[in-house]
Amino acid sequence: MYYIKQELTEFTSTNLTDTYSDWSPTITYIVEPDNALTSASIARFGAYYYRSVTSTNLNFNPETYSNIKWVKHSVSNKYAMLDMSSNSKSVVVGGDLTVTFLQNQSSILGIGNYEADYITIDILAPDGVTILWTYDTPSNINANVYDYYDYIYEPYTLDQDFTTKVNLPLQGRYVRMTFHRLPLTDNSACGYLIIGNPVYIGMSLMGVKFGYNSLTTKEISSFGNLDIKKSFIQDIVDFETVIASTYLPRMRRELKKIYDEIVLFVIDERDVSEYENLMTLGVIQDASVVLENNVESVISFSVIEAL
């Protein structure tokens, strides 16, 4: 098992377009109702869309005046796949999604919650044109069909979410990715895209557990009535890894580097895995040694998923 910290912060080129226009210091932004939002009240600044909360909003930088003149509305379509809290997607309607970015000597590419028939990954030379290496992921058409019964009776949905990882050769300067549209929807999308180098934290043991913590509160009134106040649910992934005991001090240092950070966990590094979550975005909630001797140590992890 290993984790990958996001190294990708921007694209050198993309065909993604934003729903709302970039912020301009010469435009006076206004307040609009929730059901009628336009570029008159929302502007893109950096990686986010900001919503104006004042009616005479002229020349007030959204980032500087956040929570004064503006509030964050959502992640920009151009940057949604780089948003580590996920739950959002970069989408191209009616075509393929294409992004190009610097390779930066990164060896692992993690792609999650994407909608595409397949993905073409090209590594380009410094001229940005010559292809040095190329790879096509397997097609996802009928990926969930296992037999004729499924094909006939499966209640297919138009939205499909797939996850994969790709090992990249350390060559070239740019990586170009093309998410080929799904024929069913004619759209392409990506939930998260992470590129970086893996940090090894042990060999995954069998028996990965998937659970959740409900943060719903339950109160009983003086009359004995049960009052449930619903809140969100935390998905938890529990697993254990085994490492050489001599590696334990270094691993502790590596884990401290990502304290309270969302990273990509590759729970089972094999290309073909029986685990439901080959990869997951999350934050380490707990990591502790449960068995140690002079040869090997077993580490127990609990990860809160960010998906």
Steps between C-alpha positions, in 0.01 A plus 500: 500500500610855442371856502543772238499869581356726231771669292270634228372855551424627150470402134716634220199461270145361513175512307302541824286813513356676802132549572563856618736769374825607664477777758554849360580813707298710253170310544252588775366171638156468658299263719279243327256238634610138538289382207624764254877524534695646207838662436346821633540364854757218465858524375793261476813595692781246511361152556160607632175667408412783738151638557441868569314581823475877442317686226770761421799270480758687291877437502495278812731204450305178587793340679589808703138582584381142551217486759470879476397574143516144368445140612640187338229344288669188354812369328565624148432247224863540387630401843234264638708190422789650698280566803614255768163494676364344179115488488528723194587429139655673203256438215499541123151480351478345154863403450837381630675658800866586438762630745877547467738557790869473594627149568741620773668160539183352649453124477136440600177639359181449702166558324177477696123529452541552128244455225655392171501212255879488544791738563799562274816608683788645296840608626629781280849625425605856596363624165151409627422309179717189468348198678763301691262255671129428480250284686126432470307384807263207440154595373233543768212413269293233677761492779235391751353225279610154611255273317202498267258538794668825604495626143122445473384603845757737645341845558776704340554862599647761270754622756790261549794544735825316445838508673844401371870561550771511235876460543683767300849465353740771613549671166377796301376835625120500465214259565191530280182320602191452284183372665302354210130574541252237613277409204197473731523860622727661236681657798834452674596588856760448773452520877862508609838491326814454708859473382802443720744246637401219737608481863504138616329427833493122503351196329121489529364206697175327417173611656463869415189628681263761364273669752356835594443728797163669516528851643123518544404609852219331690323678785212394721263771613346523847193327357704203382485591130805415293631799304750421226707783355651374178855584406755361255662158507870427512613202295784315670753262347689281750795286397834367615840495335818313583844658466857419594555615858812690396278717275264599783678825610511626141134415442400700808681801355327453164156483662563819697559679169135448404343574837147634435557495122279330243709259292441211264533157661567201277390227739582212268778584257428209265349592163224242556355524851217324679451801725209731427712808565825451315554873556340751728546864597515558871663620819669269751291497816712248686822305441645275767735205537306187599783246476875548500807279513855524372397392151157637413244747634125514435344846475127560538353792301164672506433741212208742472397511135470839335279374216 
